[in-house]
Amino acid sequence: MTVLEQPGAYAPAPPPSWRPRTDAAPLLPDAEPYRVLGTRTAEREAAPDAELLRRLYAAVVQGRRFNEQATALTRQGRLAVYPSSRGQEACQIAAALALREHDWLFPSYRDTLAAVARGLDPVEVLALLRGDWHHGYDSPGTRVAPLCTPLATQLPHAVGLAHAARLKGDEVAALALVGDGGTSEGDFHEALNFAAVWQAPVVFLVQNNGFAISVPLAKQTAAPSLAHKAVGYGMPGRLVDGNDAVAVHEVLCEALDRARTGGGPTLVEAVTYRLEAHTNADDATRYRTDSEVAAWQAHDPVTLLERELRSRGLLDEKTVREATEAAERQAADLRERMHQDPPLDPAELFAHVYAEPTPQLRDQADQLRAELAAGEAGEETR
């Protein structure tokens, strides 16, 4: 019996005159660590590992400082653009720490912290946003896909890699990060549909920060949550407080373990909030209020994690100082190296475009070399 056949069930009817809701959903997360759709509220059965808590704390503190430094570099003209993830540090740090060495991470353009926490050089991670190279790091070597600017196009790639790994017998899981705006893209539907049909070992983490640039979630979907969308594809849906690093890490580890052992994909929605504008080119005051931002500042992921550690007697002034000093060292190194102008070779424009350069590319490269040689000859005759 389908839902619609059940007595008293909802029956389709002509819709009333439609207009989008204007409330800026979602509301603040519930107090529970996380909810598993279709079951009772999940409770943490055991206290988190003390070493894990300290690692999460140190990485989240560094992530907050990284956001501040990258934002400052953008204002100084050293970055063309920077999509800050301030307020979303718990999602990205927990995601990186949940992965095993052989797993793959598929980030979006806002997920620089996840890439850095995965062990990548911060300068190489920012190369795309600096505009001085196609892509700044070795993806096959690091198992981190390129930062993806088009919305959700990395999701089918993650499914394809995960499916191929399973066919080869490799114990690999892929973790694909996307924002709430990306769930409105066709690539999101295609990726989840293929992942479920193939039972691919992939986990989708939706960082629901409330807005697709200026469009609130309520104008994108009428679903009770984005995690509910998993039901239609035939996979588990998880809803987690995205500002609780421990909860995010716990639910992602569970989903990744399930993927590696043949359980198929999982859709995880982490409810969080970006405290700063979409990018440095955005004016967030045009579509959200200061009071809304203040409400989320009271649910800050750094503060929540500090509170968690202190309640367990795992955070003292020495630990705070060490984490802060490590974050400052990383910021200073990033600042110093980003203020150095990189050596530029115009011929690199034609590198890594195709495996074998096309005749048109060869002609263009020859033309560029001739123009550069002519320019150098003109300088010598002056």
Tab-separated table of C-alpha atoms in Angstrom, residues 2 12 27 74 79 108 122 136 156 161 237 266 295 302 318 342 359 367:
chain	number	residue	atom	x	y	z
A	2	THR	CA	1.418	3.364	-0.971
A	12	PRO	CA	-3.311	15.910	-4.251
A	27	LEU	CA	15.886	27.944	12.356
A	74	THR	CA	41.532	39.611	-0.383
A	79	LEU	CA	43.305	37.168	-3.719
A	108	SER	CA	33.312	23.147	-3.448
A	122	PRO	CA	47.430	26.554	2.166
A	136	GLY	CA	47.202	24.678	-7.302
A	156	PRO	CA	28.750	13.211	-10.257
A	161	LEU	CA	35.275	7.757	-8.751
A	237	GLY	CA	19.313	10.759	5.336
A	266	THR	CA	24.323	8.535	2.578
A	295	ALA	CA	21.694	34.691	16.928
A	302	VAL	CA	34.568	27.477	18.118
A	318	LYS	CA	48.170	25.780	27.862
A	342	PRO	CA	54.928	34.158	-8.062
A	359	PRO	CA	46.485	22.316	-33.729
A	367	GLN	CA	52.017	33.140	-31.849
